[in-house]
PDB file of C-alpha atoms in Angstrom:
ATOM      1  CA  UNK A 108      23.379 -34.270 -30.547  1.00 60.00           C
ATOM      2  CA  UNK A 109      22.724 -30.565 -30.578  1.00 69.00           C
ATOM      3  CA  UNK A 110      25.077 -28.671 -28.454  1.00 84.00           C
ATOM      4  CA  UNK A 111      23.441 -26.478 -25.463  1.00 94.00           C
ATOM      5  CA  UNK A 112      23.575 -22.686 -25.751  1.00 97.00           C
ATOM      6  CA  UNK A 113      24.884 -20.245 -23.352  1.00 98.00           C
ATOM      7  CA  UNK A 114      23.933 -16.232 -23.813  1.00 98.00           C
ATOM      8  CA  UNK A 115      25.992 -14.085 -21.751  1.00 98.00           C
ATOM      9  CA  UNK A 116      24.359 -10.709 -21.413  1.00 98.00           C
ATOM     10  CA  UNK A 117      27.437  -8.423 -20.210  1.00 98.00           C
ATOM     11  CA  UNK A 118      27.496  -4.639 -19.064  1.00 98.00           C
ATOM     12  CA  UNK A 119      30.914  -3.280 -18.554  1.00 98.00           C
ATOM     13  CA  UNK A 120      32.364  -0.213 -20.359  1.00 97.00           C
ATOM     14  CA  UNK A 121      36.232  -1.778 -20.176  1.00 96.00           C
ATOM     15  CA  UNK A 122      37.494  -4.957 -21.574  1.00 94.00           C
ATOM     16  CA  UNK A 123      40.431  -4.103 -18.714  1.00 94.00           C
ATOM     17  CA  UNK A 124      37.864  -4.746 -16.085  1.00 96.00           C
ATOM     18  CA  UNK A 125      37.264  -7.871 -13.808  1.00 96.00           C
ATOM     19  CA  UNK A 126      34.007  -8.155 -15.125  1.00 98.00           C
ATOM     20  CA  UNK A 127      35.270  -8.439 -18.689  1.00 98.00           C
ATOM     21  CA  UNK A 128      37.705 -11.323 -17.462  1.00 97.00           C
ATOM     22  CA  UNK A 129      34.843 -13.229 -16.135  1.00 98.00           C
ATOM     23  CA  UNK A 130      32.952 -12.812 -19.329  1.00 98.00           C
ATOM     24  CA  UNK A 131      35.892 -14.178 -21.025  1.00 98.00           C
ATOM     25  CA  UNK A 132      36.251 -17.065 -18.687  1.00 97.00           C
ATOM     26  CA  UNK A 133      32.908 -17.956 -19.463  1.00 98.00           C
ATOM     27  CA  UNK A 134      33.515 -17.846 -22.968  1.00 98.00           C
ATOM     28  CA  UNK A 135      36.597 -19.745 -23.021  1.00 97.00           C
ATOM     29  CA  UNK A 136      35.527 -22.860 -20.466  1.00 97.00           C
ATOM     30  CA  UNK A 137      31.882 -23.142 -21.930  1.00 97.00           C
ATOM     31  CA  UNK A 138      33.286 -23.057 -25.528  1.00 97.00           C
ATOM     32  CA  UNK A 139      35.881 -25.862 -24.700  1.00 96.00           C
ATOM     33  CA  UNK A 140      32.870 -27.740 -23.184  1.00 95.00           C
ATOM     34  CA  UNK A 141      31.189 -27.998 -26.626  1.00 95.00           C
ATOM     35  CA  UNK A 142      28.597 -25.333 -25.826  1.00 96.00           C
ATOM     36  CA  UNK A 143      27.474 -22.642 -28.390  1.00 97.00           C
ATOM     37  CA  UNK A 144      28.282 -19.648 -26.465  1.00 97.00           C
ATOM     38  CA  UNK A 145      26.599 -16.062 -27.980  1.00 98.00           C
ATOM     39  CA  UNK A 146      27.739 -12.656 -26.142  1.00 98.00           C
ATOM     40  CA  UNK A 147      25.526  -9.715 -25.654  1.00 98.00           C
ATOM     41  CA  UNK A 148      27.949  -6.494 -25.344  1.00 98.00           C
ATOM     42  CA  UNK A 149      25.444  -4.096 -24.422  1.00 98.00           C
ATOM     43  CA  UNK A 150      28.252  -1.063 -24.278  1.00 98.00           C
ATOM     44  CA  UNK A 151      29.523  -2.047 -27.141  1.00 98.00           C
ATOM     45  CA  UNK A 152      26.558  -2.425 -28.940  1.00 98.00           C
ATOM     46  CA  UNK A 153      25.200   1.182 -27.274  1.00 98.00           C
ATOM     47  CA  UNK A 154      22.021  -1.120 -26.680  1.00 98.00           C
ATOM     48  CA  UNK A 155      19.147   1.525 -26.414  1.00 98.00           C
ATOM     49  CA  UNK A 156      18.112   1.516 -22.613  1.00 97.00           C
ATOM     50  CA  UNK A 157      14.977   3.126 -22.780  1.00 98.00           C
ATOM     51  CA  UNK A 158      11.401   1.533 -23.257  1.00 98.00           C
ATOM     52  CA  UNK A 159       9.409   3.804 -25.530  1.00 97.00           C
ATOM     53  CA  UNK A 160       7.106   3.978 -28.576  1.00 96.00           C
ATOM     54  CA  UNK A 161      10.369   3.982 -30.815  1.00 97.00           C
ATOM     55  CA  UNK A 162      10.399   0.073 -29.897  1.00 98.00           C
ATOM     56  CA  UNK A 163       7.610  -0.336 -32.164  1.00 97.00           C
ATOM     57  CA  UNK A 164       7.816  -0.140 -35.993  1.00 96.00           C
ATOM     58  CA  UNK A 165       4.707   1.498 -37.705  1.00 92.00           C
ATOM     59  CA  UNK A 166       1.715   3.033 -35.379  1.00 92.00           C
ATOM     60  CA  UNK A 167       1.006   2.366 -32.266  1.00 93.00           C
ATOM     61  CA  UNK A 168      -2.552   1.588 -31.060  1.00 92.00           C
ATOM     62  CA  UNK A 169      -3.309   4.265 -28.515  1.00 93.00           C
ATOM     63  CA  UNK A 170      -0.762   6.866 -28.964  1.00 91.00           C
ATOM     64  CA  UNK A 171      -2.732   9.288 -26.541  1.00 93.00           C
ATOM     65  CA  UNK A 172      -2.536   6.887 -23.775  1.00 95.00           C
ATOM     66  CA  UNK A 173       0.606   4.579 -24.539  1.00 96.00           C
ATOM     67  CA  UNK A 174       0.624   1.509 -22.700  1.00 97.00           C
ATOM     68  CA  UNK A 175       4.325  -0.037 -23.363  1.00 97.00           C
ATOM     69  CA  UNK A 176       3.322  -3.584 -22.077  1.00 96.00           C
ATOM     70  CA  UNK A 177       0.302  -4.029 -23.909  1.00 97.00           C
ATOM     71  CA  UNK A 178       1.881  -2.367 -27.158  1.00 97.00           C
ATOM     72  CA  UNK A 179       4.850  -3.823 -27.574  1.00 98.00           C
ATOM     73  CA  UNK A 180       2.732  -7.582 -27.114  1.00 97.00           C
ATOM     74  CA  UNK A 181       0.750  -6.220 -30.027  1.00 97.00           C
ATOM     75  CA  UNK A 182       3.871  -5.353 -31.682  1.00 97.00           C
ATOM     76  CA  UNK A 183       5.664  -9.051 -30.950  1.00 98.00           C
ATOM     77  CA  UNK A 184       2.683 -10.664 -31.814  1.00 97.00           C
ATOM     78  CA  UNK A 185       2.647  -8.713 -35.560  1.00 97.00           C
ATOM     79  CA  UNK A 186       6.452  -8.589 -35.853  1.00 97.00           C
ATOM     80  CA  UNK A 187       6.818  -5.013 -35.330  1.00 97.00           C
ATOM     81  CA  UNK A 188       9.624  -4.682 -32.610  1.00 98.00           C
ATOM     82  CA  UNK A 189      12.627  -3.003 -33.907  1.00 98.00           C
ATOM     83  CA  UNK A 190      15.399  -5.112 -34.721  1.00 98.00           C
ATOM     84  CA  UNK A 191      17.319  -4.740 -31.679  1.00 98.00           C
ATOM     85  CA  UNK A 192      14.796  -6.393 -29.705  1.00 98.00           C
ATOM     86  CA  UNK A 193      13.884  -9.014 -32.120  1.00 98.00           C
ATOM     87  CA  UNK A 194      17.410 -10.092 -32.336  1.00 98.00           C
ATOM     88  CA  UNK A 195      17.902 -10.369 -28.413  1.00 98.00           C
ATOM     89  CA  UNK A 196      14.736 -12.404 -28.470  1.00 98.00           C
ATOM     90  CA  UNK A 197      15.926 -14.610 -30.985  1.00 98.00           C
ATOM     91  CA  UNK A 198      19.115 -15.270 -28.756  1.00 98.00           C
ATOM     92  CA  UNK A 199      17.079 -15.661 -25.697  1.00 98.00           C
ATOM     93  CA  UNK A 200      14.839 -18.352 -27.383  1.00 98.00           C
ATOM     94  CA  UNK A 201      17.493 -20.433 -28.232  1.00 97.00           C
ATOM     95  CA  UNK A 202      19.520 -20.323 -25.133  1.00 98.00           C
ATOM     96  CA  UNK A 203      19.288 -22.877 -22.601  1.00 97.00           C
ATOM     97  CA  UNK A 204      21.283 -20.832 -20.201  1.00 98.00           C
ATOM     98  CA  UNK A 205      21.560 -17.371 -20.151  1.00 98.00           C
ATOM     99  CA  UNK A 206      24.610 -15.627 -17.670  1.00 98.00           C
ATOM    100  CA  UNK A 207      24.184 -11.919 -16.644  1.00 98.00           C
ATOM    101  CA  UNK A 208      27.258 -10.347 -16.319  1.00 98.00           C
ATOM    102  CA  UNK A 209      27.960  -7.084 -14.605  1.00 98.00           C
ATOM    103  CA  UNK A 210      29.327  -4.802 -11.895  1.00 98.00           C
ATOM    104  CA  UNK A 211      26.062  -4.181  -9.396  1.00 98.00           C
ATOM    105  CA  UNK A 212      25.271  -0.376  -9.282  1.00 98.00           C
ATOM    106  CA  UNK A 213      23.196   0.977  -6.863  1.00 97.00           C
ATOM    107  CA  UNK A 214      22.145  -2.622  -5.319  1.00 98.00           C
ATOM    108  CA  UNK A 215      21.048  -3.675  -8.810  1.00 98.00           C
ATOM    109  CA  UNK A 216      21.818  -4.013 -12.489  1.00 98.00           C
ATOM    110  CA  UNK A 217      23.421  -1.516 -14.592  1.00 98.00           C
ATOM    111  CA  UNK A 218      20.793   0.971 -16.186  1.00 98.00           C
ATOM    112  CA  UNK A 219      21.571  -0.304 -19.687  1.00 98.00           C
ATOM    113  CA  UNK A 220      21.246  -3.599 -18.666  1.00 98.00           C
ATOM    114  CA  UNK A 221      18.071  -3.284 -16.682  1.00 98.00           C
ATOM    115  CA  UNK A 222      17.076  -1.530 -20.003  1.00 98.00           C
ATOM    116  CA  UNK A 223      17.794  -4.625 -21.900  1.00 98.00           C
ATOM    117  CA  UNK A 224      15.300  -6.458 -19.534  1.00 98.00           C
ATOM    118  CA  UNK A 225      12.614  -4.019 -19.747  1.00 98.00           C
ATOM    119  CA  UNK A 226      12.999  -4.072 -23.624  1.00 98.00           C
ATOM    120  CA  UNK A 227      13.608  -7.815 -24.380  1.00 98.00           C
ATOM    121  CA  UNK A 228      11.448  -9.671 -21.657  1.00 98.00           C
ATOM    122  CA  UNK A 229       7.883  -7.850 -23.537  1.00 98.00           C
ATOM    123  CA  UNK A 230       4.736  -9.316 -22.220  1.00 98.00           C
ATOM    124  CA  UNK A 231       3.631 -12.537 -24.645  1.00 97.00           C
ATOM    125  CA  UNK A 232       7.187 -13.064 -25.359  1.00 98.00           C
ATOM    126  CA  UNK A 233       8.658 -13.548 -22.009  1.00 98.00           C
ATOM    127  CA  UNK A 234       5.400 -13.665 -19.647  1.00 98.00           C
ATOM    128  CA  UNK A 235       1.577 -13.634 -19.519  1.00 96.00           C
ATOM    129  CA  UNK A 236      -0.550 -13.524 -16.955  1.00 93.00           C
ATOM    130  CA  UNK A 237      -1.191 -17.067 -16.753  1.00 93.00           C
ATOM    131  CA  UNK A 238       2.170 -18.337 -17.542  1.00 97.00           C
ATOM    132  CA  UNK A 239       4.895 -16.926 -15.121  1.00 97.00           C
ATOM    133  CA  UNK A 240       6.635 -17.675 -12.023  1.00 97.00           C
ATOM    134  CA  UNK A 241       6.933 -21.940 -11.925  1.00 96.00           C
ATOM    135  CA  UNK A 242       4.711 -21.831 -14.958  1.00 96.00           C
ATOM    136  CA  UNK A 243       6.347 -19.242 -16.662  1.00 96.00           C
ATOM    137  CA  UNK A 244       7.149 -19.258 -20.204  1.00 98.00           C
ATOM    138  CA  UNK A 245      11.371 -20.094 -19.606  1.00 98.00           C
ATOM    139  CA  UNK A 246      10.315 -22.648 -17.212  1.00 97.00           C
ATOM    140  CA  UNK A 247      12.790 -24.959 -19.104  1.00 97.00           C
ATOM    141  CA  UNK A 248      15.708 -22.637 -19.635  1.00 98.00           C
ATOM    142  CA  UNK A 249      18.498 -21.935 -16.762  1.00 98.00           C
ATOM    143  CA  UNK A 250      19.227 -18.226 -15.963  1.00 98.00           C
ATOM    144  CA  UNK A 251      21.822 -16.617 -13.307  1.00 98.00           C
ATOM    145  CA  UNK A 252      23.574 -13.256 -12.154  1.00 98.00           C
ATOM    146  CA  UNK A 253      27.582 -13.337 -12.391  1.00 98.00           C
ATOM    147  CA  UNK A 254      28.424  -9.751 -10.786  1.00 98.00           C
ATOM    148  CA  UNK A 255      31.000  -7.651  -8.861  1.00 98.00           C
ATOM    149  CA  UNK A 256      30.554  -5.839  -5.848  1.00 98.00           C
ATOM    150  CA  UNK A 257      32.068  -2.753  -4.694  1.00 97.00           C
ATOM    151  CA  UNK A 258      31.534  -3.431  -0.847  1.00 96.00           C
ATOM    152  CA  UNK A 259      32.966  -6.209   1.210  1.00 95.00           C
ATOM    153  CA  UNK A 260      31.183  -9.762   1.833  1.00 95.00           C
ATOM    154  CA  UNK A 261      30.831  -8.806   5.151  1.00 96.00           C
ATOM    155  CA  UNK A 262      29.084  -5.547   4.567  1.00 97.00           C
ATOM    156  CA  UNK A 263      26.100  -7.207   2.616  1.00 97.00           C
ATOM    157  CA  UNK A 264      25.512  -9.545   5.583  1.00 95.00           C
ATOM    158  CA  UNK A 265      22.223  -9.791   8.235  1.00 93.00           C
ATOM    159  CA  UNK A 266      24.242  -7.626  10.418  1.00 95.00           C
ATOM    160  CA  UNK A 267      26.283  -5.506   7.718  1.00 97.00           C
ATOM    161  CA  UNK A 268      25.723  -1.860   7.061  1.00 97.00           C
ATOM    162  CA  UNK A 269      24.244  -2.703   3.149  1.00 97.00           C
ATOM    163  CA  UNK A 270      21.592  -5.566   4.649  1.00 97.00           C
ATOM    164  CA  UNK A 271      21.339  -9.206   3.498  1.00 97.00           C
ATOM    165  CA  UNK A 272      22.776  -9.966  -0.133  1.00 98.00           C
ATOM    166  CA  UNK A 273      19.677 -12.147   0.005  1.00 97.00           C
ATOM    167  CA  UNK A 274      17.396  -9.855   0.310  1.00 97.00           C
ATOM    168  CA  UNK A 275      19.073  -7.350  -2.273  1.00 98.00           C
ATOM    169  CA  UNK A 276      18.868 -10.271  -4.832  1.00 98.00           C
ATOM    170  CA  UNK A 277      15.275 -11.002  -4.108  1.00 98.00           C
ATOM    171  CA  UNK A 278      13.416  -8.521  -6.528  1.00 98.00           C
ATOM    172  CA  UNK A 279      16.077  -9.429  -9.446  1.00 98.00           C
ATOM    173  CA  UNK A 280      16.053 -13.371  -9.043  1.00 98.00           C
ATOM    174  CA  UNK A 281      12.246 -13.718  -7.941  1.00 98.00           C
ATOM    175  CA  UNK A 282      10.917 -10.547  -9.640  1.00 98.00           C
ATOM    176  CA  UNK A 283      12.543 -11.007 -12.968  1.00 98.00           C
ATOM    177  CA  UNK A 284      14.108 -14.377 -13.817  1.00 98.00           C
ATOM    178  CA  UNK A 285      11.768 -16.508 -12.029  1.00 98.00           C
ATOM    179  CA  UNK A 286       8.836 -14.435 -13.055  1.00 98.00           C
ATOM    180  CA  UNK A 287       9.480 -15.072 -16.348  1.00 98.00           C
ATOM    181  CA  UNK A 288       9.899 -18.992 -15.484  1.00 98.00           C
ATOM    182  CA  UNK A 289      13.581 -19.486 -15.556  1.00 98.00           C
ATOM    183  CA  UNK A 290      15.339 -21.973 -13.085  1.00 98.00           C
ATOM    184  CA  UNK A 291      17.603 -19.360 -11.293  1.00 98.00           C
ATOM    185  CA  UNK A 292      20.951 -20.791 -10.684  1.00 98.00           C
ATOM    186  CA  UNK A 293      22.839 -19.593  -7.327  1.00 98.00           C
ATOM    187  CA  UNK A 294      24.513 -16.291  -8.360  1.00 98.00           C
ATOM    188  CA  UNK A 295      28.569 -15.863  -8.849  1.00 98.00           C
ATOM    189  CA  UNK A 296      29.080 -12.968  -6.859  1.00 98.00           C
ATOM    190  CA  UNK A 297      33.232 -11.755  -7.049  1.00 98.00           C
ATOM    191  CA  UNK A 298      33.060  -9.770  -3.604  1.00 97.00           C
ATOM    192  CA  UNK A 299      35.222  -6.365  -3.895  1.00 96.00           C
ATOM    193  CA  UNK A 300      37.501  -7.647  -6.595  1.00 96.00           C
ATOM    194  CA  UNK A 301      39.123  -4.020  -6.745  1.00 93.00           C
ATOM    195  CA  UNK A 302      39.669  -4.266  -2.962  1.00 94.00           C
ATOM    196  CA  UNK A 303      42.029  -7.195  -3.013  1.00 94.00           C
ATOM    197  CA  UNK A 304      45.517  -8.482  -4.598  1.00 95.00           C
ATOM    198  CA  UNK A 305      45.507  -9.414  -8.044  1.00 95.00           C
ATOM    199  CA  UNK A 306      46.306 -12.761  -6.550  1.00 96.00           C
ATOM    200  CA  UNK A 307      42.958 -12.917  -4.407  1.00 96.00           C
ATOM    201  CA  UNK A 308      41.262 -11.636  -7.935  1.00 96.00           C
ATOM    202  CA  UNK A 309      43.036 -14.827  -9.833  1.00 96.00           C
ATOM    203  CA  UNK A 310      41.759 -16.990  -6.971  1.00 97.00           C
ATOM    204  CA  UNK A 311      38.266 -15.634  -7.673  1.00 97.00           C
ATOM    205  CA  UNK A 312      38.532 -16.581 -11.301  1.00 97.00           C
ATOM    206  CA  UNK A 313      40.028 -19.929 -10.700  1.00 97.00           C
ATOM    207  CA  UNK A 314      36.659 -20.788  -8.360  1.00 97.00           C
ATOM    208  CA  UNK A 315      34.383 -19.264 -11.305  1.00 98.00           C
ATOM    209  CA  UNK A 316      36.443 -21.737 -13.989  1.00 97.00           C
ATOM    210  CA  UNK A 317      35.880 -24.470 -11.515  1.00 97.00           C
ATOM    211  CA  UNK A 318      31.913 -23.734 -11.382  1.00 97.00           C
ATOM    212  CA  UNK A 319      31.389 -23.423 -14.698  1.00 96.00           C
ATOM    213  CA  UNK A 320      32.755 -27.115 -15.227  1.00 95.00           C
ATOM    214  CA  UNK A 321      29.156 -28.572 -14.184  1.00 94.00           C
ATOM    215  CA  UNK A 322      27.435 -25.485 -14.218  1.00 94.00           C
ATOM    216  CA  UNK A 323      24.397 -26.396 -16.537  1.00 92.00           C
ATOM    217  CA  UNK A 324      24.055 -29.361 -14.450  1.00 93.00           C
ATOM    218  CA  UNK A 325      23.292 -27.729 -11.272  1.00 96.00           C
ATOM    219  CA  UNK A 326      20.217 -27.621  -9.142  1.00 96.00           C
ATOM    220  CA  UNK A 327      18.355 -24.194  -9.350  1.00 97.00           C
ATOM    221  CA  UNK A 328      17.374 -21.882  -6.239  1.00 97.00           C
ATOM    222  CA  UNK A 329      14.289 -22.777  -4.605  1.00 95.00           C
ATOM    223  CA  UNK A 330      11.125 -20.446  -5.137  1.00 96.00           C
ATOM    224  CA  UNK A 331       7.363 -21.503  -3.902  1.00 95.00           C
ATOM    225  CA  UNK A 332       5.372 -22.669  -6.638  1.00 95.00           C
ATOM    226  CA  UNK A 333       2.600 -20.475  -8.328  1.00 95.00           C
ATOM    227  CA  UNK A 334       0.016 -23.400  -7.392  1.00 94.00           C
ATOM    228  CA  UNK A 335       0.683 -22.784  -3.693  1.00 96.00           C
ATOM    229  CA  UNK A 336      -1.096 -19.388  -3.871  1.00 96.00           C
ATOM    230  CA  UNK A 337      -4.804 -18.759  -4.469  1.00 95.00           C
ATOM    231  CA  UNK A 338      -5.752 -16.816  -7.722  1.00 91.00           C
ATOM    232  CA  UNK A 339      -9.369 -15.902  -6.591  1.00 93.00           C
ATOM    233  CA  UNK A 340      -8.030 -14.337  -3.350  1.00 94.00           C
ATOM    234  CA  UNK A 341      -4.907 -12.364  -4.491  1.00 94.00           C
ATOM    235  CA  UNK A 342      -2.643 -14.729  -4.809  1.00 95.00           C
ATOM    236  CA  UNK A 343      -2.221 -15.311  -1.374  1.00 95.00           C
ATOM    237  CA  UNK A 344      -0.586 -17.957   0.211  1.00 95.00           C
ATOM    238  CA  UNK A 345      -3.143 -21.179   0.629  1.00 96.00           C
ATOM    239  CA  UNK A 346      -4.214 -21.858   3.956  1.00 94.00           C
ATOM    240  CA  UNK A 347      -2.934 -25.577   3.836  1.00 95.00           C
ATOM    241  CA  UNK A 348       0.577 -24.834   2.544  1.00 94.00           C
ATOM    242  CA  UNK A 349       0.758 -22.005   4.944  1.00 92.00           C
ATOM    243  CA  UNK A 350      -0.422 -24.672   7.856  1.00 93.00           C
ATOM    244  CA  UNK A 351       2.231 -26.868   6.711  1.00 93.00           C
ATOM    245  CA  UNK A 352       4.826 -24.711   7.684  1.00 91.00           C
ATOM    246  CA  UNK A 353       3.450 -22.952  10.709  1.00 89.00           C
ATOM    247  CA  UNK A 354       5.735 -24.531  12.725  1.00 91.00           C
ATOM    248  CA  UNK A 355       8.906 -24.361  11.205  1.00 94.00           C
ATOM    249  CA  UNK A 356      11.408 -21.943  12.165  1.00 95.00           C
ATOM    250  CA  UNK A 357      11.903 -20.203   8.827  1.00 95.00           C
ATOM    251  CA  UNK A 358       9.971 -18.728   6.474  1.00 94.00           C
ATOM    252  CA  UNK A 359       9.050 -20.040   2.619  1.00 94.00           C
ATOM    253  CA  UNK A 360      11.714 -17.506   0.895  1.00 96.00           C
ATOM    254  CA  UNK A 361      13.122 -14.297   1.293  1.00 96.00           C
ATOM    255  CA  UNK A 362      10.108 -12.973  -0.112  1.00 96.00           C
ATOM    256  CA  UNK A 363       7.606 -15.323   1.462  1.00 95.00           C
ATOM    257  CA  UNK A 364       8.463 -15.285   5.094  1.00 95.00           C
ATOM    258  CA  UNK A 365       5.103 -15.469   6.797  1.00 94.00           C
ATOM    259  CA  UNK A 366       6.459 -13.150   9.340  1.00 94.00           C
ATOM    260  CA  UNK A 367       9.108 -15.336  10.340  1.00 95.00           C
ATOM    261  CA  UNK A 368      13.213 -15.311  10.210  1.00 94.00           C
ATOM    262  CA  UNK A 369      14.245 -15.169   6.604  1.00 94.00           C
ATOM    263  CA  UNK A 370      15.789 -18.999   5.310  1.00 93.00           C
ATOM    264  CA  UNK A 371      19.405 -18.410   5.312  1.00 90.00           C
ATOM    265  CA  UNK A 372      21.041 -17.949   2.038  1.00 94.00           C
ATOM    266  CA  UNK A 373      17.783 -18.594   0.171  1.00 95.00           C
ATOM    267  CA  UNK A 374      18.835 -16.763  -2.462  1.00 97.00           C
ATOM    268  CA  UNK A 375      22.681 -17.518  -2.477  1.00 96.00           C
ATOM    269  CA  UNK A 376      22.695 -21.223  -2.510  1.00 95.00           C
ATOM    270  CA  UNK A 377      20.403 -24.139  -3.908  1.00 91.00           C
ATOM    271  CA  UNK A 378      19.050 -26.524  -1.722  1.00 78.00           C
ATOM    272  CA  UNK A 379      17.815 -24.282   1.022  1.00 72.00           C
TER     273      UNK A 379
END
């Protein structure tokens, strides 16, 4: 029986950080469970964050009007992407689960991790116009965000100064992960570890240890399937789907909210 493979895309500068401890815990637990685990330590790799023509070996098709998406699609098809991108695409192709481990910067991932997403998830390899969202290329793979915050949980609430964390996560989880077809597992959020006691940080890691025991068997978050939208009418929600939910209290998802109240925890917990 072939063991499951896990890729951890990790972005923190310090081996003494809580993020490093969370990454190490994942490697330890998942390896002990028999999974093959690879880690892309982006800072240690000095991974290039900028998406440029330098990501293509040889000449580009249109240097005067360079279009990164189209040019990298052609380069991917021709085997002309640079070695660092090709290696990460290999890891991703082989992975059953991808864990992104990072400290939240400015309500999103650090620049080096965003660069990984920009450069590795190329057109053709990770998505096409026909293959995206619920019909995406990676629909048989799972992915999740595991991250620390600088703010307390109360600040990321519907009444908190930072706003609802469900809204913050929508661009990352829907616009990147689900867009490429991934089944998105609920995020693992470590709330403000730098502002709590060492005992509290230990409890956080214990919770992560416990969760990982059944991680690959978890149900993913709910997203509205692609076939609920009319591609000939600007991918608007089909009238019959809209009608089915007309009398319901909440919208379909955080993003497709139908002008209603946002469904609680839609981007935080499976089954809602």
